[in-house]
XYZ file of C-alpha atoms in Angstrom:
747
model
C 77.896 10.431 14.120
C 75.664 7.705 15.333
C 72.643 9.995 15.134
C 73.410 11.003 11.504
C 73.807 7.468 10.510
C 70.421 6.388 12.192
C 68.716 9.330 10.428
C 70.182 8.260 7.084
C 68.948 4.794 7.608
C 65.521 5.832 8.780
C 65.113 8.049 5.781
C 66.004 5.130 3.481
C 63.446 2.721 5.058
C 60.757 5.049 5.895
C 59.214 5.264 2.502
C 59.232 1.451 2.275
C 57.388 1.161 5.579
C 54.794 3.656 4.559
C 54.589 1.888 1.235
C 53.838 -1.318 2.928
C 51.279 0.130 5.215
C 49.458 1.511 2.275
C 49.555 -1.637 0.390
C 48.350 -3.507 3.377
C 45.404 -1.370 4.075
C 44.329 -1.449 0.336
C 44.739 -5.215 0.223
C 42.630 -5.477 3.450
C 39.827 -3.626 1.494
C 40.299 -6.081 -1.299
C 39.894 -8.938 1.204
C 36.793 -7.382 2.460
C 35.545 -6.992 -1.051
C 36.371 -10.618 -1.948
C 34.824 -11.930 1.332
C 31.669 -10.034 0.874
C 31.292 -10.857 -2.756
C 31.103 -14.545 -1.959
C 27.616 -14.021 -0.474
C 26.716 -10.957 -2.955
C 26.870 -8.607 -0.082
C 29.798 -6.364 -1.069
C 27.465 -3.465 -1.409
C 26.216 -3.510 2.241
C 29.450 -1.986 3.595
C 30.050 0.794 1.021
C 33.661 -0.040 0.824
C 36.109 2.583 -0.534
C 36.874 2.033 -4.135
C 37.725 3.935 -7.347
C 34.805 4.141 -9.857
C 35.879 4.874 -13.469
C 33.311 6.779 -15.328
C 33.429 8.163 -18.831
C 31.666 8.138 -22.208
C 32.229 5.780 -24.948
C 35.517 6.371 -26.912
C 36.764 8.676 -24.066
C 39.755 6.533 -23.605
C 38.678 4.958 -20.338
C 39.707 1.503 -21.125
C 43.212 2.831 -22.414
C 43.821 4.614 -19.082
C 43.234 1.318 -17.202
C 45.486 -0.705 -19.536
C 48.132 1.820 -19.107
C 47.801 1.650 -15.280
C 48.170 -2.156 -15.569
C 50.691 -1.849 -18.325
C 49.027 -4.749 -20.078
C 46.312 -5.265 -22.833
C 43.702 -7.199 -21.177
C 40.442 -5.578 -21.731
C 37.976 -6.312 -24.742
C 38.010 -3.930 -27.515
C 35.605 -3.180 -30.400
C 32.853 -0.780 -31.576
C 29.755 0.229 -29.507
C 29.531 -0.919 -25.833
C 32.308 -3.243 -25.030
C 32.336 -3.123 -21.178
C 28.784 -4.511 -20.553
C 29.186 -5.677 -16.958
C 31.060 -3.910 -14.113
C 34.624 -4.956 -13.814
C 36.160 -4.766 -10.112
C 39.816 -4.795 -10.742
C 42.081 -5.402 -7.764
C 45.725 -4.628 -8.541
C 48.243 -6.115 -6.028
C 51.851 -5.170 -6.099
C 54.390 -8.106 -6.295
C 57.412 -7.359 -4.011
C 59.952 -9.144 -6.172
C 60.759 -7.235 -9.276
C 61.149 -10.572 -11.352
C 57.859 -12.108 -10.094
C 55.646 -13.364 -12.782
C 52.464 -11.505 -13.581
C 49.143 -13.293 -13.593
C 45.420 -12.780 -13.118
C 42.722 -14.691 -11.088
C 39.015 -14.503 -11.551
C 36.609 -14.925 -8.511
C 34.445 -17.215 -10.622
C 37.457 -19.364 -11.434
C 39.453 -19.283 -8.196
C 41.446 -22.502 -8.973
C 42.950 -21.228 -12.067
C 45.640 -18.642 -12.595
C 45.845 -16.735 -16.086
C 49.384 -15.937 -17.035
C 48.313 -15.080 -20.660
C 46.508 -11.753 -20.626
C 44.860 -12.596 -23.861
C 43.138 -15.416 -22.103
C 42.015 -12.857 -19.420
C 40.449 -10.759 -22.181
C 38.651 -13.800 -23.537
C 37.524 -14.945 -20.128
C 35.928 -11.481 -19.606
C 34.309 -11.596 -22.899
C 32.864 -15.272 -22.108
C 31.630 -14.110 -18.789
C 30.111 -11.110 -20.032
C 28.204 -13.016 -22.695
C 27.226 -15.543 -20.243
C 25.025 -13.218 -18.090
C 24.559 -10.103 -20.382
C 23.849 -12.174 -23.627
C 25.269 -12.025 -27.049
C 23.675 -8.771 -27.987
C 24.711 -5.431 -26.639
C 22.717 -5.523 -23.382
C 24.252 -4.905 -19.976
C 24.274 -6.770 -16.569
C 24.513 -5.483 -13.225
C 26.379 -8.477 -11.813
C 30.162 -7.413 -11.559
C 33.154 -9.487 -12.666
C 35.944 -9.711 -10.113
C 39.455 -9.797 -11.516
C 42.696 -9.653 -9.436
C 45.944 -8.970 -11.113
C 49.374 -9.593 -9.327
C 52.193 -7.698 -10.983
C 55.410 -5.918 -9.831
C 54.600 -3.077 -12.214
C 51.341 -1.957 -10.445
C 50.489 -0.085 -7.396
C 48.070 -1.692 -5.102
C 44.588 -0.251 -6.079
C 40.867 -1.093 -6.363
C 39.241 0.052 -9.513
C 35.724 -0.512 -10.931
C 35.374 -0.223 -14.637
C 31.785 0.754 -15.719
C 30.025 0.683 -19.197
C 30.679 3.841 -21.216
C 27.974 6.384 -21.343
C 26.022 6.385 -24.598
C 22.966 8.310 -25.900
C 21.606 6.472 -28.864
C 20.952 2.690 -29.088
C 22.943 0.960 -31.932
C 22.029 -2.216 -33.568
C 20.199 -4.630 -31.237
C 20.756 -2.640 -28.080
C 17.726 -2.081 -25.774
C 15.957 1.256 -26.473
C 16.606 2.374 -22.897
C 20.163 1.489 -22.945
C 21.169 5.114 -21.941
C 18.926 4.961 -18.842
C 20.182 1.568 -17.762
C 23.872 2.655 -17.951
C 23.084 5.789 -16.070
C 21.208 4.031 -13.392
C 24.119 1.494 -13.008
C 26.753 4.240 -12.847
C 24.647 6.086 -10.254
C 24.356 3.182 -8.085
C 28.235 3.031 -7.756
C 29.134 6.665 -7.481
C 26.215 7.360 -5.060
C 28.360 5.377 -2.440
C 29.751 8.176 -0.271
C 33.037 6.276 0.238
C 33.648 5.898 -3.444
C 36.264 7.977 -5.316
C 34.924 9.020 -8.766
C 37.538 8.839 -11.622
C 36.016 11.043 -14.394
C 37.488 10.426 -17.737
C 36.959 13.194 -20.323
C 38.687 13.726 -23.832
C 40.723 16.906 -23.969
C 39.561 17.643 -27.673
C 36.033 18.219 -26.190
C 34.935 21.110 -24.095
C 34.904 20.059 -20.363
C 31.555 21.845 -19.699
C 29.934 19.057 -22.018
C 31.568 16.252 -20.276
C 29.052 13.537 -19.293
C 31.186 12.020 -16.660
C 31.815 15.342 -14.884
C 28.081 16.187 -15.164
C 27.123 12.891 -13.409
C 29.931 13.294 -10.793
C 28.478 16.854 -10.070
C 25.048 15.209 -9.214
C 26.373 13.086 -6.317
C 29.438 15.152 -5.353
C 28.554 18.850 -5.974
C 31.458 20.232 -4.143
C 34.000 18.043 -5.902
C 35.460 16.529 -2.744
C 35.649 13.065 -4.024
C 36.101 13.403 -7.749
C 39.406 13.405 -9.650
C 39.350 14.445 -13.387
C 41.412 12.626 -15.991
C 41.990 14.479 -19.394
C 42.841 12.023 -22.282
C 43.766 12.708 -25.815
C 45.909 15.869 -25.082
C 47.983 15.069 -28.105
C 44.896 15.209 -30.412
C 43.934 18.898 -29.518
C 43.944 21.309 -32.384
C 47.188 23.255 -33.020
C 47.575 26.394 -30.845
C 45.225 25.081 -28.095
C 45.881 23.484 -24.740
C 44.089 22.366 -21.670
C 46.347 24.093 -19.122
C 43.527 26.027 -17.494
C 41.650 22.746 -16.975
C 44.670 20.925 -15.615
C 45.515 23.873 -13.146
C 41.870 23.758 -11.817
C 41.059 27.321 -13.087
C 38.129 26.449 -15.399
C 36.644 23.646 -13.487
C 37.779 23.436 -9.919
C 38.116 19.928 -8.224
C 39.320 19.187 -4.741
C 41.532 16.330 -6.027
C 42.451 18.221 -9.288
C 42.941 17.030 -12.787
C 45.594 14.747 -14.369
C 46.448 14.706 -18.038
C 47.406 11.480 -19.790
C 48.301 10.439 -23.353
C 47.292 7.033 -24.358
C 48.398 4.873 -27.142
C 46.769 5.651 -30.495
C 44.814 3.093 -32.596
C 47.860 2.588 -34.800
C 50.050 1.812 -31.658
C 47.373 -0.763 -30.471
C 47.285 -2.370 -33.972
C 51.147 -2.590 -34.032
C 51.286 -3.949 -30.571
C 53.508 -1.127 -29.310
C 55.015 -2.093 -26.001
C 53.628 -0.541 -22.925
C 56.935 0.596 -21.725
C 57.446 2.525 -24.941
C 53.996 4.072 -24.570
C 54.751 5.205 -21.058
C 58.069 6.690 -22.241
C 56.502 8.475 -25.071
C 53.751 9.964 -22.762
C 56.550 11.195 -20.464
C 58.492 12.852 -23.422
C 55.186 14.526 -24.719
C 54.706 16.435 -21.272
C 58.457 17.210 -20.853
C 58.653 18.634 -24.410
C 55.321 20.459 -24.840
C 55.625 24.104 -24.250
C 52.418 24.417 -22.319
C 52.635 21.401 -20.048
C 56.454 21.521 -19.598
C 55.905 23.405 -16.193
C 53.618 20.734 -14.823
C 54.969 17.541 -16.362
C 55.696 16.078 -12.850
C 51.818 16.155 -12.158
C 50.897 14.574 -15.453
C 51.083 11.137 -17.065
C 49.704 7.720 -16.103
C 52.464 6.860 -13.567
C 51.642 10.022 -11.503
C 47.864 9.103 -11.778
C 48.549 5.558 -10.337
C 50.434 7.208 -7.396
C 47.768 9.742 -6.795
C 45.098 7.197 -6.905
C 47.118 5.062 -4.510
C 47.397 7.868 -2.022
C 43.809 8.887 -2.210
C 42.586 5.290 -1.763
C 44.740 4.777 1.186
C 43.701 8.080 2.926
C 40.034 7.189 2.101
C 40.424 3.663 3.708
C 42.243 5.040 6.810
C 39.408 7.491 7.416
C 36.704 4.886 7.088
C 38.185 1.956 9.109
C 36.555 2.928 12.423
C 33.247 3.343 10.605
C 33.649 -0.016 8.850
C 34.438 -1.655 12.283
C 31.291 -0.402 13.876
C 29.093 -1.225 10.962
C 30.590 -4.810 10.805
C 30.012 -5.069 14.493
C 26.426 -4.188 13.994
C 25.904 -6.578 11.089
C 27.370 -9.431 13.144
C 24.823 -8.932 15.782
C 21.862 -8.571 13.516
C 22.851 -11.650 11.515
C 23.279 -13.671 14.673
C 19.858 -12.663 15.779
C 18.349 -13.591 12.368
C 20.094 -17.046 12.652
C 18.657 -17.619 16.111
C 15.156 -17.145 14.729
C 15.721 -20.197 12.202
C 16.490 -22.363 15.277
C 19.018 -25.073 15.740
C 18.495 -28.049 13.465
C 20.153 -30.289 16.043
C 17.376 -29.565 18.447
C 14.891 -31.659 16.404
C 16.643 -34.997 17.059
C 15.226 -37.147 19.765
C 11.629 -37.683 20.988
C 12.262 -35.598 24.205
C 13.614 -32.573 22.255
C 10.827 -32.931 19.765
C 8.091 -32.818 22.424
C 9.524 -29.773 24.098
C 9.966 -27.981 20.788
C 6.411 -28.729 19.782
C 5.034 -27.628 23.110
C 7.110 -24.432 22.861
C 5.754 -23.763 19.353
C 2.143 -24.352 20.483
C 2.521 -21.915 23.414
C 4.217 -19.376 21.264
C 1.422 -19.537 18.688
C -1.351 -19.267 21.210
C 0.347 -16.389 22.974
C 0.901 -14.570 19.825
C -2.885 -15.277 18.934
C -4.049 -13.833 22.400
C -1.493 -10.812 22.221
C -2.872 -9.775 18.726
C -6.397 -9.620 20.233
C -5.320 -7.860 23.349
C -2.999 -5.471 21.627
C -0.002 -6.606 23.552
C 2.020 -7.971 20.594
C 5.584 -6.556 20.306
C 5.323 -6.738 16.371
C 2.295 -4.628 15.780
C 1.789 -3.207 12.406
C 1.940 0.588 11.971
C 0.299 0.463 8.466
C -3.232 -0.810 9.202
C -5.467 -1.720 12.004
C -5.310 -5.260 13.051
C -6.378 -7.779 15.888
C -8.292 -6.178 18.702
C -8.041 -2.726 17.456
C -9.609 -3.920 14.134
C -12.423 -5.668 16.189
C -13.082 -2.424 18.029
C -13.288 -0.639 14.873
C -15.843 -2.902 13.461
C -18.010 -2.587 16.527
C -17.957 1.056 16.849
C -17.392 2.511 13.288
C -18.666 -0.314 10.924
C -21.476 -1.909 12.837
C -22.562 1.439 14.501
C -22.619 3.228 11.273
C -24.593 0.396 9.568
C -27.221 0.569 12.283
C -27.416 4.449 12.101
C -27.948 4.376 8.417
C -31.297 2.341 8.714
C -34.291 4.821 8.765
C -36.871 3.973 11.565
C -39.638 4.063 8.906
C -37.806 2.642 6.003
C -40.130 1.227 3.344
C -43.252 2.608 5.054
C -45.320 5.068 3.059
C -48.222 7.066 4.378
C -50.512 4.793 2.363
C -48.996 1.731 3.987
C -49.620 3.214 7.404
C -53.154 4.230 6.573
C -53.986 0.839 5.247
C -52.608 -0.938 8.257
C -54.682 1.391 10.386
C -57.834 0.643 8.546
C -57.243 -3.012 8.368
C -56.623 -3.337 12.179
C -59.952 -1.589 12.962
C -62.146 -4.011 10.944
C -65.628 -2.865 9.809
C -65.896 -0.420 12.603
C -64.270 2.995 12.737
C -61.847 3.549 15.537
C -62.158 6.122 18.171
C -58.287 6.012 18.989
C -55.324 4.933 16.983
C -55.278 1.090 17.228
C -52.302 -0.483 18.990
C -52.476 -3.551 16.658
C -51.467 -1.224 13.752
C -48.352 -0.077 15.678
C -47.311 -3.691 16.513
C -47.967 -4.781 12.858
C -45.608 -1.931 11.483
C -42.919 -2.007 13.970
C -41.942 -5.611 13.855
C -40.720 -5.580 10.217
C -38.694 -2.430 10.986
C -36.983 -4.369 13.831
C -36.154 -7.145 11.466
C -34.155 -4.628 9.389
C -31.464 -4.774 12.168
C -30.739 -8.494 11.774
C -28.634 -8.257 8.605
C -26.085 -5.660 9.859
C -25.855 -7.678 13.108
C -25.060 -10.858 11.396
C -22.512 -9.062 9.138
C -20.853 -7.841 12.252
C -20.405 -11.411 13.488
C -18.912 -12.383 10.005
C -16.395 -9.446 10.046
C -15.060 -10.301 13.499
C -14.852 -13.930 12.503
C -12.864 -13.008 9.357
C -10.441 -10.878 11.481
C -9.801 -13.690 13.924
C -9.121 -15.928 11.003
C -6.796 -13.334 9.581
C -4.774 -13.229 12.873
C -4.263 -16.935 12.975
C -3.027 -17.058 9.467
C -0.563 -14.276 9.728
C 2.661 -15.439 11.496
C 5.946 -13.763 11.294
C 7.763 -16.293 13.548
C 10.538 -17.602 11.469
C 11.166 -20.478 13.761
C 7.579 -21.704 13.239
C 7.945 -21.160 9.471
C 10.761 -23.639 9.438
C 8.149 -26.418 9.791
C 5.337 -25.801 7.221
C 3.318 -28.896 8.154
C 3.177 -27.768 11.857
C 2.196 -24.286 10.911
C -0.550 -25.731 8.626
C -1.899 -27.944 11.469
C -1.955 -24.906 13.932
C -3.939 -22.828 11.431
C -6.299 -25.665 10.867
C -7.002 -26.402 14.528
C -7.542 -22.640 15.372
C -9.761 -22.302 12.259
C -11.893 -25.202 13.230
C -12.156 -23.660 16.704
C -13.471 -20.380 15.124
C -15.840 -22.149 12.878
C -17.385 -24.026 15.806
C -18.023 -20.755 17.622
C -19.450 -18.950 14.532
C -22.736 -20.918 14.343
C -23.737 -20.313 18.129
C -22.797 -16.644 17.954
C -24.750 -16.052 14.746
C -27.807 -18.070 16.318
C -27.663 -15.918 19.434
C -27.507 -12.672 17.614
C -30.599 -13.894 15.465
C -32.435 -14.659 18.787
C -31.622 -11.121 20.042
C -33.681 -9.660 17.150
C -36.373 -12.377 17.538
C -36.537 -11.474 21.365
C -37.004 -7.839 20.462
C -39.849 -8.617 17.958
C -41.554 -11.175 20.259
C -42.721 -8.605 22.706
C -43.363 -4.891 22.013
C -42.872 -3.195 25.329
C -44.816 -0.069 25.059
C -44.173 0.427 28.867
C -40.439 1.206 28.245
C -39.414 4.171 30.169
C -37.784 5.739 27.095
C -40.794 5.212 24.892
C -42.850 8.288 24.120
C -46.168 6.543 24.287
C -49.486 7.988 22.892
C -49.490 10.984 25.213
C -45.913 11.915 24.465
C -46.457 11.489 20.732
C -49.592 13.680 20.661
C -47.641 16.240 22.603
C -44.929 16.251 20.039
C -47.516 16.580 17.151
C -49.260 19.466 18.913
C -45.927 21.379 19.444
C -45.085 20.881 15.825
C -48.600 21.852 14.485
C -48.405 25.063 16.669
C -45.102 25.918 15.239
C -46.649 25.613 11.770
C -49.756 27.474 12.507
C -47.984 30.671 13.813
C -46.833 31.661 10.276
C -50.281 30.891 8.881
C -52.101 33.025 11.502
C -49.726 35.869 10.648
C -50.551 35.584 6.988
C -54.321 35.621 7.759
C -54.037 38.885 9.753
C -52.179 40.416 6.903
C -55.001 39.404 4.514
C -57.721 40.704 6.846
C -56.173 44.051 7.153
C -56.057 44.412 3.183
C -58.684 46.359 1.137
C -60.094 43.222 -0.288
C -61.968 42.517 2.882
C -64.809 44.841 1.770
C -65.402 42.647 -1.305
C -65.474 39.560 0.761
C -68.150 41.137 3.178
C -70.249 42.032 0.141
C -70.240 38.613 -1.309
C -71.181 37.086 2.031
C -74.209 39.307 2.295
C -75.219 38.227 -1.231
C -74.958 34.638 -0.245
C -77.163 35.230 2.949
C -79.828 36.702 0.676
C -79.706 33.708 -1.696
C -79.941 31.261 1.292
C -83.090 33.150 2.679
C -84.831 33.229 -0.891
C -84.024 29.293 -1.163
C -85.585 28.523 2.176
C -88.699 30.621 1.205
C -88.901 28.832 -2.183
C -88.830 25.481 -0.211
C -91.641 26.555 2.129
C -93.824 27.676 -0.868
C -93.397 24.718 -3.184
C -93.130 22.040 -0.677
C -89.878 20.488 -2.022
C -86.153 21.077 -2.265
C -84.954 22.628 -5.394
C -81.616 21.302 -6.790
C -80.677 24.929 -7.652
C -80.965 26.031 -4.125
C -83.523 28.797 -5.164
C -81.993 29.771 -8.339
C -84.195 30.425 -11.268
C -81.858 29.036 -13.938
C -81.489 25.649 -12.334
C -84.262 23.837 -14.173
C -82.027 23.032 -17.063
C -79.539 20.941 -15.178
C -79.556 17.209 -15.334
C -80.768 15.531 -12.319
C -79.682 12.146 -10.793
C -81.879 9.293 -9.820
C -81.934 10.193 -6.080
C -83.020 13.742 -6.809
C -85.801 12.483 -9.076
C -86.886 9.843 -6.417
C -87.078 12.357 -3.461
C -89.079 14.913 -5.560
C -86.292 17.149 -6.736
C -87.951 17.630 -10.135
C -90.522 20.189 -11.014
C -94.132 19.083 -10.956
C -94.326 19.793 -14.604
C -91.321 17.357 -15.316
C -92.610 14.562 -13.007
C -95.134 11.986 -14.342
C -98.761 12.468 -13.242
C -99.786 10.946 -10.012
C -102.786 9.259 -11.471
C -102.397 6.276 -13.778
C -105.195 7.542 -16.178
C -103.296 10.710 -16.745
C -100.266 8.483 -17.667
C -102.071 6.422 -20.019
C -103.517 9.540 -21.765
C -99.997 10.717 -22.475
C -98.992 8.803 -25.575
C -95.368 9.672 -25.281
C -94.962 8.526 -21.687
C -92.911 5.586 -21.069
C -93.377 3.555 -17.871
C -90.518 4.359 -15.339
C -88.116 1.762 -13.797
C -88.858 0.365 -10.438
C -87.084 1.994 -7.505
C -85.323 -1.153 -6.467
C -83.859 -1.851 -9.943
C -82.698 1.564 -10.397
C -80.879 1.547 -7.160
C -79.149 -1.794 -7.812
C -78.010 -0.447 -11.209
C -76.547 2.599 -9.508
C -74.724 0.684 -6.865
C -73.335 -1.874 -9.330
C -71.900 0.998 -11.360
C -70.255 2.417 -8.248
C -68.750 -0.920 -7.288
C -67.454 -1.597 -10.709
C -65.721 1.894 -10.717
C -64.128 1.117 -7.305
C -62.867 -2.470 -8.424
C -61.699 -1.671 -11.978
C -60.521 1.867 -11.974
C -57.371 3.017 -10.279
C -57.844 5.066 -7.018
C -58.118 8.702 -7.657
C -56.187 11.437 -5.953
C -59.144 12.174 -3.893
C -59.490 8.670 -2.577
C -55.565 8.435 -2.014
C -55.631 11.696 -0.095
C -55.910 11.018 3.638
C -58.308 13.101 5.718
C -57.214 15.386 8.459
C -57.857 12.699 11.136
C -55.909 9.977 9.092
C -53.037 12.603 8.613
C -52.888 12.871 12.332
C -53.132 9.191 12.888
C -50.258 8.456 10.359
C -48.064 10.975 11.934
C -48.745 9.669 15.312
C -47.921 6.062 14.230
C -44.513 7.365 12.537
C -43.604 9.036 15.826
C -44.317 6.067 17.876
C -42.336 3.703 15.390
C -39.377 5.951 15.485
C -39.288 6.234 19.234
C -39.537 2.425 19.658
C -37.140 1.675 16.858
C -34.481 3.849 18.286
C -34.812 2.078 21.649
C -34.356 -1.277 20.050
C -31.485 -0.078 17.890
C -29.812 1.110 20.940
C -30.188 -2.155 22.690
C -28.918 -4.209 19.628
C -25.867 -1.865 19.267
C -24.930 -2.606 22.800
C -25.852 -6.320 22.988
C -24.305 -7.675 19.756
C -20.855 -6.651 20.296
C -21.113 -8.034 23.984
C -22.535 -11.197 22.583
C -19.759 -11.521 19.926
C -16.944 -10.923 22.567
C -18.431 -13.358 24.980
C -19.401 -16.139 22.557
C -16.700 -15.960 19.817
C -13.622 -13.764 20.796
C -13.232 -14.572 24.443
C -14.106 -18.256 24.196
C -11.557 -18.629 21.278
C -8.704 -16.806 23.138
C -9.262 -18.791 26.467
C -9.559 -22.216 24.826
C -7.050 -21.898 21.898
C -3.893 -23.330 23.805
C -5.823 -26.181 25.285
C -7.350 -27.034 21.871
C -3.856 -26.917 20.228
C -2.281 -29.195 22.914
C -5.133 -31.773 22.790
C -5.032 -31.876 18.884
C -1.382 -31.855 18.169
C 0.629 -32.761 21.271
C 0.861 -36.474 20.183
C 4.222 -38.371 20.047
C 3.133 -40.268 16.774
C 2.788 -36.885 15.023
C 6.043 -35.318 16.098
C 8.124 -36.698 13.184
C 5.585 -35.518 10.557
C 5.071 -32.029 12.108
C 8.769 -31.325 12.505
C 9.819 -31.796 8.879
C 11.715 -28.678 8.068
C 11.047 -26.701 4.815
C 13.830 -26.869 2.364
C 13.697 -23.213 1.530
C 14.027 -22.359 5.196
C 16.976 -24.595 5.665
C 18.680 -23.009 2.585
C 18.073 -19.554 4.157
C 19.452 -20.595 7.500
C 22.504 -21.950 5.835
C 23.043 -18.688 3.832
C 22.477 -16.727 7.137
C 25.082 -18.786 8.744
C 27.550 -18.327 5.816
C 26.964 -14.491 6.166
C 27.529 -14.668 9.863
C 30.991 -16.253 9.285
C 31.869 -13.731 6.585
C 30.948 -10.760 8.584
C 32.975 -12.276 11.615
C 35.997 -12.893 9.365
C 35.738 -9.179 7.854
C 35.438 -7.797 11.430
C 38.601 -9.688 12.537
C 40.399 -8.280 9.372
C 39.300 -4.699 10.201
C 39.878 -5.130 13.928
C 43.490 -6.238 13.259
C 44.269 -3.099 11.171
C 42.662 -0.504 13.524
């Protein structure tokens, strides 16, 4: 008998305990949402919540009002909901408790008149979203206490639209879709997809969006509105039973108040009763009337949200624990403001900052920094890249004989020999030509110094230490001191690099073991000429073996006969004929030298005797030999000085060609030796004079320049922005700790 009585009592109180447990868990989520919303971080935890999605005029707002059993949402044409509304419904235990609402932005005020709640939503919407029909992403938090509601957390979003109306933005559809996707993409959210029953479910925008983030329909519950407005003889039983569009959480049919009911202020209790009567009396929905209606929808949402929260509590607890530790670490980086009071604390703090800055500078050069970039080369790695890739490529890109033409080399050879022809290639010409080529290495060497200097300046300007960024004046002074140190080392390094080039130009060491020398250069030229001659010899052998050789031999014999006749002619007449023995050569015009040395025929020359000259009336006295030679020489000099050089004059002889190639080979050999020396010595000089000197003396310079007691107060003036960030971080830490305690107490 006692056991039966206990069972009866337990069965009576068990639903109450379960209901209280459910309400407590949902209110716990509401507390978390409220706490996190105070620091605008409610999205960081992905809290379980019910997101209401639907197109305009789908009955979305009417469903929410029926759940609350109050008129409190703005109404009108076009987009009415222009900001997300996070609606927290809390059950009042006492049946006669008074209903009221609270806004997070007005916590000290309770709204007992729900018309005032509607007006406050409209004012708050216009404050951020403007007077036009634009939307805002910042949510409005409203909490309603009532004995008529089940504890729920709902998010009402703007209705889906396709065409901008009036002064709406042209991309209003894209803005609304992006906003909705941000909320329903949360894996812990439950999607309440509202669709009108008088439209085909396949064309439902809300179900289409839900399918994108929940393709299996595990966290989507469908709501069919306007069932009473369907055409006669039609019904939505297949949809409600899950046969035409299956969802894991199913579909629920509801009947909202009509526009006439809203205008006549039909009481909510009457509307709920009318909805229940519709499903009980409708022939198609009579069999499932217990699973239809707004009251069933509220219970179903309450159960789904409770189950979701219960599943996610352990995950929320671990995530909150991680957020607490991360925020604590971030807060530690901002430092303790109380530590800057007192000269002793200030001195130790500045010394700590100086040491930290110098250690970070050295670590960036050595590559031992814990916070190395993975996006680009920096610090010592960048310096290595400059030495081996940038500087090396710049030197390799300089041709040994850049800006030296064959004519330049030939002119240098001729100028270095003076009035006498040289028996050998003059060494002075080699020295004269190789020195300007070595000078070409100076520009890339100095540029290498500048690049390394710029990288060191970049290292000292980049600082991720939040504790140091608290004090902008101290940070500025640190950068100034290190920059001054680097500028001091830039000039000696550049001068030394210039001196390296000058040293190489000062003495041309032709006894260098790697230098080819004249013998080596000649050997190279001979080997190259032999390689070129081999194909020519082969071609000559081919021509000799051809039938044309007989013609050549006949022609050579004819030339020998003409040469013999010419010699005989010279012996007979006693002078050299200009035609070389040819009979038809007398008509050719003869020069002054031919005339002077007796090249003309006797009949053409003037008589040897003066009397014979005088007797010839047509004879004109010839010019004197001296005047004629002077005239000829002047004409030659004028042609040489005025006229441009001919191709014959520019074309070098075989000997000059060999000399030019020999000089080029020697210049290339010696230039490569110098380039190799410069490529090795310049990086070493930069490292010794600039990089190593800076990294070794940076801390001493910082201490000597900044560790002065009279400067402490000025250097440790905290930045206002950093102080605000630290205070915000501290608030976040307190909120996360409070949220963790709330969740920890429920687990």
